[in-house]
Amino acid sequence: MSNDFRFGDAVDGDEPATVRALGELAGSVDVGAAPYDRLVAGGRRRLRRRRLLTAAVAAALVAGVAGGTAALGEHGRTAGSTVVVAASGAVAAASAAPSATAAARDPFNPVRVKVAEGTANGHAWQGWAALWPTTPDKGDYARQARLIQAERQQANPKVKPVSQKDIDDNWDTRLDWVNYYYTVDGKRQVDDSLHAVSAPGGFPAAVGGASLGVDDGSGVPPVVIQGVQAEVAKVVIAWKTGGTTEAVPVAVGDSPFRYFSVLAKPGTDPATVTYYAADGSVVRTFDQWLRTS
């Protein structure tokens, strides 16, 4: 099971299951494994008291959630190490993502970006983010969800079929979907993670990350893939057993976030994770993060 976390923001109206979960995450800063059903139930209670969170509050919160996708399938987890090379030289500055035209955002053809690559234990690995743009109506979302499910199922036969309830609960025009996955020696691995992320112009703080391949026997350490706010230009991870790993977040289509990937250090977890702006100033430091061992 992959170890995921998301930044959340609650919204008014009849919230899809995904949005309810995001609202709960923002209201419960509890890093580590937490039952998804409890998060959703707690979110309903909190939404009665607090219908809208500010972007500033939501962006500052980190919450742990076990189980991964809202309703479109399951994914896995694993442990690891080595230096990461970002696949793109683009360094994210503190700026809003460019507006996308309808023609540029094809919900049935994701923007697929290799966010990092490297070698470990004699194997070549790559971290990927596939951004599926939001759909204008529920019928298109149903088609998109089944395309995502079919792609994921090729690597993991245990990914569940998409149900009508999944479609009814999770369609929202303010949400894109991003599928994190990794390859080893060119082959997509079983473990992946599917996240709802804010579309350009949508509510501004829904993004997440996952630790993929923990205990999966892929031949490489766990691969962490994560989205961050646009002002984050560099990420530095200090490990509990010593040493650091750095990564440069890169753009994925017109997503308002940037994305990075690192290979975990075998047998340990992060002691601190620090985000830096383009001018070298510290944006934020965490002393709790995704489990990698």
GROMACS .gro file of C-alpha atoms in nm:
model
  293
    1MET     CA    1   0.000   0.000   0.000
    2SER     CA    2   0.146   0.337  -0.094
    3ASN     CA    3   0.185   0.604   0.169
    4ASP     CA    4   0.004   0.918   0.051
    5PHE     CA    5  -0.061   1.269   0.174
    6ARG     CA    6  -0.254   1.565   0.036
    7PHE     CA    7  -0.303   1.934   0.100
    8GLY     CA    8  -0.677   2.007   0.132
    9ASP     CA    9  -0.936   2.279   0.091
   10ALA     CA   10  -1.307   2.244   0.153
   11VAL     CA   11  -1.575   2.388  -0.073
   12ASP     CA   12  -1.942   2.479  -0.057
   13GLY     CA   13  -2.222   2.280  -0.217
   14ASP     CA   14  -2.268   1.906  -0.264
   15GLU     CA   15  -1.909   1.795  -0.224
   16PRO     CA   16  -1.780   1.490  -0.412
   17ALA     CA   17  -1.615   1.227  -0.193
   18THR     CA   18  -1.274   1.355  -0.298
   19VAL     CA   19  -1.349   1.711  -0.190
   20ARG     CA   20  -1.487   1.592   0.143
   21ALA     CA   21  -1.165   1.400   0.203
   22LEU     CA   22  -0.956   1.706   0.115
   23GLY     CA   23  -1.154   1.913   0.363
   24GLU     CA   24  -1.090   1.658   0.636
   25LEU     CA   25  -0.720   1.651   0.560
   26ALA     CA   26  -0.700   2.025   0.607
   27GLY     CA   27  -0.882   1.996   0.938
   28SER     CA   28  -0.678   1.713   1.085
   29VAL     CA   29  -0.300   1.752   1.086
   30ASP     CA   30  -0.212   1.394   1.169
   31VAL     CA   31   0.086   1.262   0.975
   32GLY     CA   32   0.094   0.885   0.938
   33ALA     CA   33  -0.149   0.611   0.846
   34ALA     CA   34  -0.513   0.707   0.897
   35PRO     CA   35  -0.827   0.519   0.785
   36TYR     CA   36  -0.979   0.683   0.479
   37ASP     CA   37  -1.336   0.621   0.596
   38ARG     CA   38  -1.262   0.805   0.921
   39LEU     CA   39  -1.115   1.098   0.730
   40VAL     CA   40  -1.425   1.131   0.516
   41ALA     CA   41  -1.662   1.098   0.811
   42GLY     CA   42  -1.469   1.358   1.009
   43GLY     CA   43  -1.471   1.585   0.706
   44ARG     CA   44  -1.851   1.591   0.704
   45ARG     CA   45  -1.854   1.705   1.066
   46ARG     CA   46  -1.595   1.974   1.008
   47LEU     CA   47  -1.767   2.103   0.697
   48ARG     CA   48  -2.073   2.186   0.905
   49ARG     CA   49  -1.857   2.415   1.116
   50ARG     CA   50  -1.621   2.547   0.854
   51ARG     CA   51  -1.748   2.558   0.496
   52LEU     CA   52  -1.446   2.721   0.344
   53LEU     CA   53  -1.078   2.716   0.436
   54THR     CA   54  -0.844   2.990   0.323
   55ALA     CA   55  -0.571   2.893   0.079
   56ALA     CA   56  -0.308   3.013   0.326
   57VAL     CA   57  -0.428   2.774   0.595
   58ALA     CA   58  -0.472   2.482   0.355
   59ALA     CA   59  -0.129   2.525   0.202
   60ALA     CA   60   0.034   2.504   0.546
   61LEU     CA   61  -0.120   2.171   0.640
   62VAL     CA   62   0.025   1.827   0.582
   63ALA     CA   63  -0.185   1.520   0.659
   64GLY     CA   64  -0.124   1.147   0.618
   65VAL     CA   65  -0.381   0.924   0.453
   66ALA     CA   66  -0.367   0.551   0.389
   67GLY     CA   67  -0.545   0.388   0.101
   68GLY     CA   68  -0.472   0.626  -0.186
   69THR     CA   69  -0.730   0.696  -0.451
   70ALA     CA   70  -1.072   0.832  -0.369
   71ALA     CA   71  -1.262   0.559  -0.551
   72LEU     CA   72  -1.082   0.456  -0.866
   73GLY     CA   73  -0.867   0.168  -0.742
   74GLU     CA   74  -0.586   0.076  -0.506
   75HIS     CA   75  -0.212   0.099  -0.511
   76GLY     CA   76   0.086  -0.019  -0.305
   77ARG     CA   77   0.397   0.073  -0.091
   78THR     CA   78   0.794   0.005  -0.033
   79ALA     CA   79   1.168   0.125   0.098
   80GLY     CA   80   1.497   0.297  -0.048
   81SER     CA   81   1.821   0.554  -0.179
   82THR     CA   82   2.042   0.753  -0.438
   83VAL     CA   83   2.074   1.092  -0.602
   84VAL     CA   84   1.787   1.219  -0.814
   85VAL     CA   85   1.820   1.396  -1.148
   86ALA     CA   86   1.520   1.608  -1.245
   87ALA     CA   87   1.408   1.532  -1.599
   88SER     CA   88   1.349   1.898  -1.677
   89GLY     CA   89   1.572   2.198  -1.614
   90ALA     CA   90   1.268   2.413  -1.546
   91VAL     CA   91   1.283   2.563  -1.198
   92ALA     CA   92   0.947   2.674  -1.064
   93ALA     CA   93   0.930   3.043  -0.977
   94ALA     CA   94   0.662   3.193  -0.758
   95SER     CA   95   0.402   3.250  -1.024
   96ALA     CA   96   0.058   3.131  -1.115
   97ALA     CA   97   0.025   2.859  -1.376
   98PRO     CA   98  -0.068   2.985  -1.722
   99SER     CA   99  -0.433   2.977  -1.815
  100ALA     CA  100  -0.527   2.685  -2.037
  101THR     CA  101  -0.759   2.699  -2.332
  102ALA     CA  102  -1.016   2.425  -2.378
  103ALA     CA  103  -0.834   2.309  -2.690
  104ALA     CA  104  -0.506   2.270  -2.499
  105ARG     CA  105  -0.661   2.059  -2.223
  106ASP     CA  106  -0.761   1.720  -2.357
  107PRO     CA  107  -0.922   1.515  -2.077
  108PHE     CA  108  -0.868   1.193  -2.271
  109ASN     CA  109  -0.496   1.242  -2.338
  110PRO     CA  110  -0.292   1.315  -2.025
  111VAL     CA  111   0.014   1.535  -2.009
  112ARG     CA  112   0.279   1.281  -1.915
  113VAL     CA  113   0.608   1.408  -1.767
  114LYS     CA  114   0.912   1.221  -1.640
  115VAL     CA  115   0.978   1.413  -1.319
  116ALA     CA  116   1.299   1.232  -1.220
  117GLU     CA  117   1.528   0.946  -1.314
  118GLY     CA  118   1.837   0.767  -1.188
  119THR     CA  119   1.999   0.430  -1.123
  120ALA     CA  120   2.004   0.206  -0.818
  121ASN     CA  121   2.124  -0.148  -0.761
  122GLY     CA  122   2.208  -0.174  -1.129
  123HIS     CA  123   1.856  -0.078  -1.237
  124ALA     CA  124   1.735   0.236  -1.417
  125TRP     CA  125   1.430   0.399  -1.259
  126GLN     CA  126   1.204   0.686  -1.361
  127GLY     CA  127   0.932   0.874  -1.170
  128TRP     CA  128   0.631   0.989  -1.375
  129ALA     CA  129   0.331   1.217  -1.333
  130ALA     CA  130   0.040   1.189  -1.577
  131LEU     CA  131  -0.199   1.485  -1.550
  132TRP     CA  132  -0.556   1.419  -1.668
  133PRO     CA  133  -0.740   1.752  -1.713
  134THR     CA  134  -1.082   1.805  -1.563
  135THR     CA  135  -1.387   1.714  -1.770
  136PRO     CA  136  -1.677   1.948  -1.856
  137ASP     CA  137  -1.950   1.697  -1.777
  138LYS     CA  138  -2.009   1.370  -1.597
  139GLY     CA  139  -2.029   1.168  -1.917
  140ASP     CA  140  -1.680   1.275  -2.018
  141TYR     CA  141  -1.559   1.207  -1.666
  142ALA     CA  142  -1.692   0.852  -1.688
  143ARG     CA  143  -1.497   0.800  -2.010
  144GLN     CA  144  -1.183   0.953  -1.857
  145ALA     CA  145  -1.209   0.748  -1.538
  146ARG     CA  146  -1.231   0.427  -1.739
  147LEU     CA  147  -0.931   0.527  -1.950
  148ILE     CA  148  -0.731   0.587  -1.632
  149GLN     CA  149  -0.848   0.259  -1.484
  150ALA     CA  150  -0.756   0.066  -1.799
  151GLU     CA  151  -0.407   0.214  -1.806
  152ARG     CA  152  -0.347   0.139  -1.439
  153GLN     CA  153  -0.487  -0.212  -1.468
  154GLN     CA  154  -0.229  -0.305  -1.730
  155ALA     CA  155   0.034  -0.281  -1.456
  156ASN     CA  156  -0.187  -0.386  -1.165
  157PRO     CA  157  -0.473  -0.632  -1.236
  158LYS     CA  158  -0.610  -0.565  -0.887
  159VAL     CA  159  -0.718  -0.210  -0.973
  160LYS     CA  160  -1.096  -0.209  -0.935
  161PRO     CA  161  -1.337  -0.131  -1.221
  162VAL     CA  162  -1.497   0.213  -1.217
  163SER     CA  163  -1.851   0.209  -1.081
  164GLN     CA  164  -2.132   0.456  -1.137
  165LYS     CA  165  -2.102   0.553  -0.770
  166ASP     CA  166  -1.734   0.637  -0.827
  167ILE     CA  167  -1.837   0.865  -1.112
  168ASP     CA  168  -2.120   1.030  -0.917
  169ASP     CA  169  -1.903   1.085  -0.609
  170ASN     CA  170  -1.584   1.213  -0.771
  171TRP     CA  171  -1.665   1.426  -1.076
  172ASP     CA  172  -1.589   1.793  -1.016
  173THR     CA  173  -1.500   2.056  -1.279
  174ARG     CA  174  -1.250   2.215  -1.036
  175LEU     CA  175  -1.039   1.900  -1.010
  176ASP     CA  176  -0.777   1.753  -1.239
  177TRP     CA  177  -0.643   1.405  -1.170
  178VAL     CA  178  -0.275   1.313  -1.153
  179ASN     CA  179  -0.146   0.956  -1.164
  180TYR     CA  180   0.194   0.903  -1.001
  181TYR     CA  181   0.381   0.592  -1.112
  182TYR     CA  182   0.736   0.471  -1.172
  183THR     CA  183   0.925   0.241  -1.404
  184VAL     CA  184   1.221   0.012  -1.347
  185ASP     CA  185   1.430  -0.079  -1.653
  186GLY     CA  186   1.153   0.064  -1.868
  187LYS     CA  187   0.870  -0.140  -1.715
  188ARG     CA  188   0.585   0.027  -1.528
  189GLN     CA  189   0.559  -0.112  -1.175
  190VAL     CA  190   0.246  -0.233  -0.998
  191ASP     CA  191   0.238   0.037  -0.732
  192ASP     CA  192   0.098   0.377  -0.830
  193SER     CA  193  -0.119   0.652  -0.683
  194LEU     CA  194  -0.409   0.856  -0.818
  195HIS     CA  195  -0.478   1.203  -0.673
  196ALA     CA  196  -0.731   1.478  -0.721
  197VAL     CA  197  -0.546   1.808  -0.775
  198SER     CA  198  -0.678   2.160  -0.818
  199ALA     CA  199  -0.730   2.257  -1.181
  200PRO     CA  200  -0.611   2.603  -1.293
  201GLY     CA  201  -0.855   2.852  -1.144
  202GLY     CA  202  -1.007   2.594  -0.910
  203PHE     CA  203  -0.991   2.596  -0.531
  204PRO     CA  204  -0.621   2.645  -0.467
  205ALA     CA  205  -0.474   2.384  -0.234
  206ALA     CA  206  -0.549   2.025  -0.341
  207VAL     CA  207  -0.232   1.831  -0.420
  208GLY     CA  208  -0.058   1.530  -0.274
  209GLY     CA  209   0.224   1.282  -0.285
  210ALA     CA  210   0.293   0.911  -0.249
  211SER     CA  211   0.569   0.675  -0.147
  212LEU     CA  212   0.560   0.398  -0.407
  213GLY     CA  213   0.715   0.055  -0.402
  214VAL     CA  214   0.761  -0.002  -0.028
  215ASP     CA  215   0.812  -0.379   0.010
  216ASP     CA  216   0.720  -0.448  -0.353
  217GLY     CA  217   1.050  -0.608  -0.454
  218SER     CA  218   1.097  -0.390  -0.761
  219GLY     CA  219   1.477  -0.399  -0.731
  220VAL     CA  220   1.507  -0.031  -0.635
  221PRO     CA  221   1.428   0.160  -0.314
  222PRO     CA  222   1.089   0.332  -0.274
  223VAL     CA  223   1.014   0.611  -0.520
  224VAL     CA  224   0.850   0.921  -0.373
  225ILE     CA  225   0.654   1.147  -0.610
  226GLN     CA  226   0.492   1.465  -0.485
  227GLY     CA  227   0.326   1.788  -0.592
  228VAL     CA  228   0.429   2.119  -0.434
  229GLN     CA  229   0.321   2.481  -0.455
  230ALA     CA  230   0.456   2.675  -0.753
  231GLU     CA  231   0.697   2.886  -0.546
  232VAL     CA  232   0.899   2.579  -0.442
  233ALA     CA  233   1.214   2.568  -0.657
  234LYS     CA  234   1.414   2.304  -0.468
  235VAL     CA  235   1.343   2.028  -0.216
  236VAL     CA  236   1.608   1.898   0.024
  237ILE     CA  237   1.546   1.579   0.222
  238ALA     CA  238   1.770   1.506   0.524
  239TRP     CA  239   1.760   1.138   0.623
  240LYS     CA  240   1.754   1.008   0.981
  241THR     CA  241   2.065   0.797   0.919
  242GLY     CA  242   2.255   1.086   0.760
  243GLY     CA  243   2.296   1.235   0.414
  244THR     CA  244   2.061   1.440   0.200
  245THR     CA  245   1.878   1.410  -0.131
  246GLU     CA  246   1.783   1.709  -0.346
  247ALA     CA  247   1.520   1.744  -0.616
  248VAL     CA  248   1.398   2.019  -0.849
  249PRO     CA  249   1.019   2.033  -0.901
  250VAL     CA  250   0.912   2.058  -1.265
  251ALA     CA  251   0.603   2.172  -1.451
  252VAL     CA  252   0.345   1.919  -1.565
  253GLY     CA  253   0.122   2.078  -1.827
  254ASP     CA  254  -0.058   2.381  -1.692
  255SER     CA  255  -0.109   2.242  -1.342
  256PRO     CA  256  -0.082   2.519  -1.080
  257PHE     CA  257   0.161   2.293  -0.893
  258ARG     CA  258   0.509   2.158  -0.966
  259TYR     CA  259   0.611   1.795  -0.921
  260PHE     CA  260   0.926   1.614  -0.810
  261SER     CA  261   1.045   1.263  -0.738
  262VAL     CA  262   1.323   1.116  -0.523
  263LEU     CA  263   1.451   0.769  -0.450
  264ALA     CA  264   1.438   0.698  -0.080
  265LYS     CA  265   1.747   0.608   0.123
  266PRO     CA  266   1.728   0.238   0.216
  267GLY     CA  267   1.633   0.152   0.571
  268THR     CA  268   1.543   0.498   0.692
  269ASP     CA  269   1.286   0.776   0.680
  270PRO     CA  270   1.328   1.153   0.639
  271ALA     CA  271   1.431   1.358   0.942
  272THR     CA  272   1.339   1.687   0.773
  273VAL     CA  273   1.210   1.799   0.435
  274THR     CA  274   1.279   2.160   0.339
  275TYR     CA  275   1.128   2.358   0.053
  276TYR     CA  276   1.332   2.645  -0.094
  277ALA     CA  277   1.221   2.932  -0.315
  278ALA     CA  278   1.415   3.034  -0.627
  279ASP     CA  279   1.603   3.301  -0.425
  280GLY     CA  280   1.726   3.040  -0.176
  281SER     CA  281   1.492   3.138   0.106
  282VAL     CA  282   1.314   2.866   0.302
  283VAL     CA  283   0.949   2.828   0.209
  284ARG     CA  284   0.867   2.558   0.462
  285THR     CA  285   1.030   2.278   0.665
  286PHE     CA  286   0.862   1.955   0.777
  287ASP     CA  287   0.991   1.715   1.040
  288GLN     CA  288   0.736   1.448   0.950
  289TRP     CA  289   0.679   1.316   0.598
  290LEU     CA  290   0.594   1.007   0.398
  291ARG     CA  291   0.713   0.674   0.534
  292THR     CA  292   0.985   0.522   0.314
  293SER     CA  293   1.112   0.225   0.518
   0.00000   0.00000   0.00000
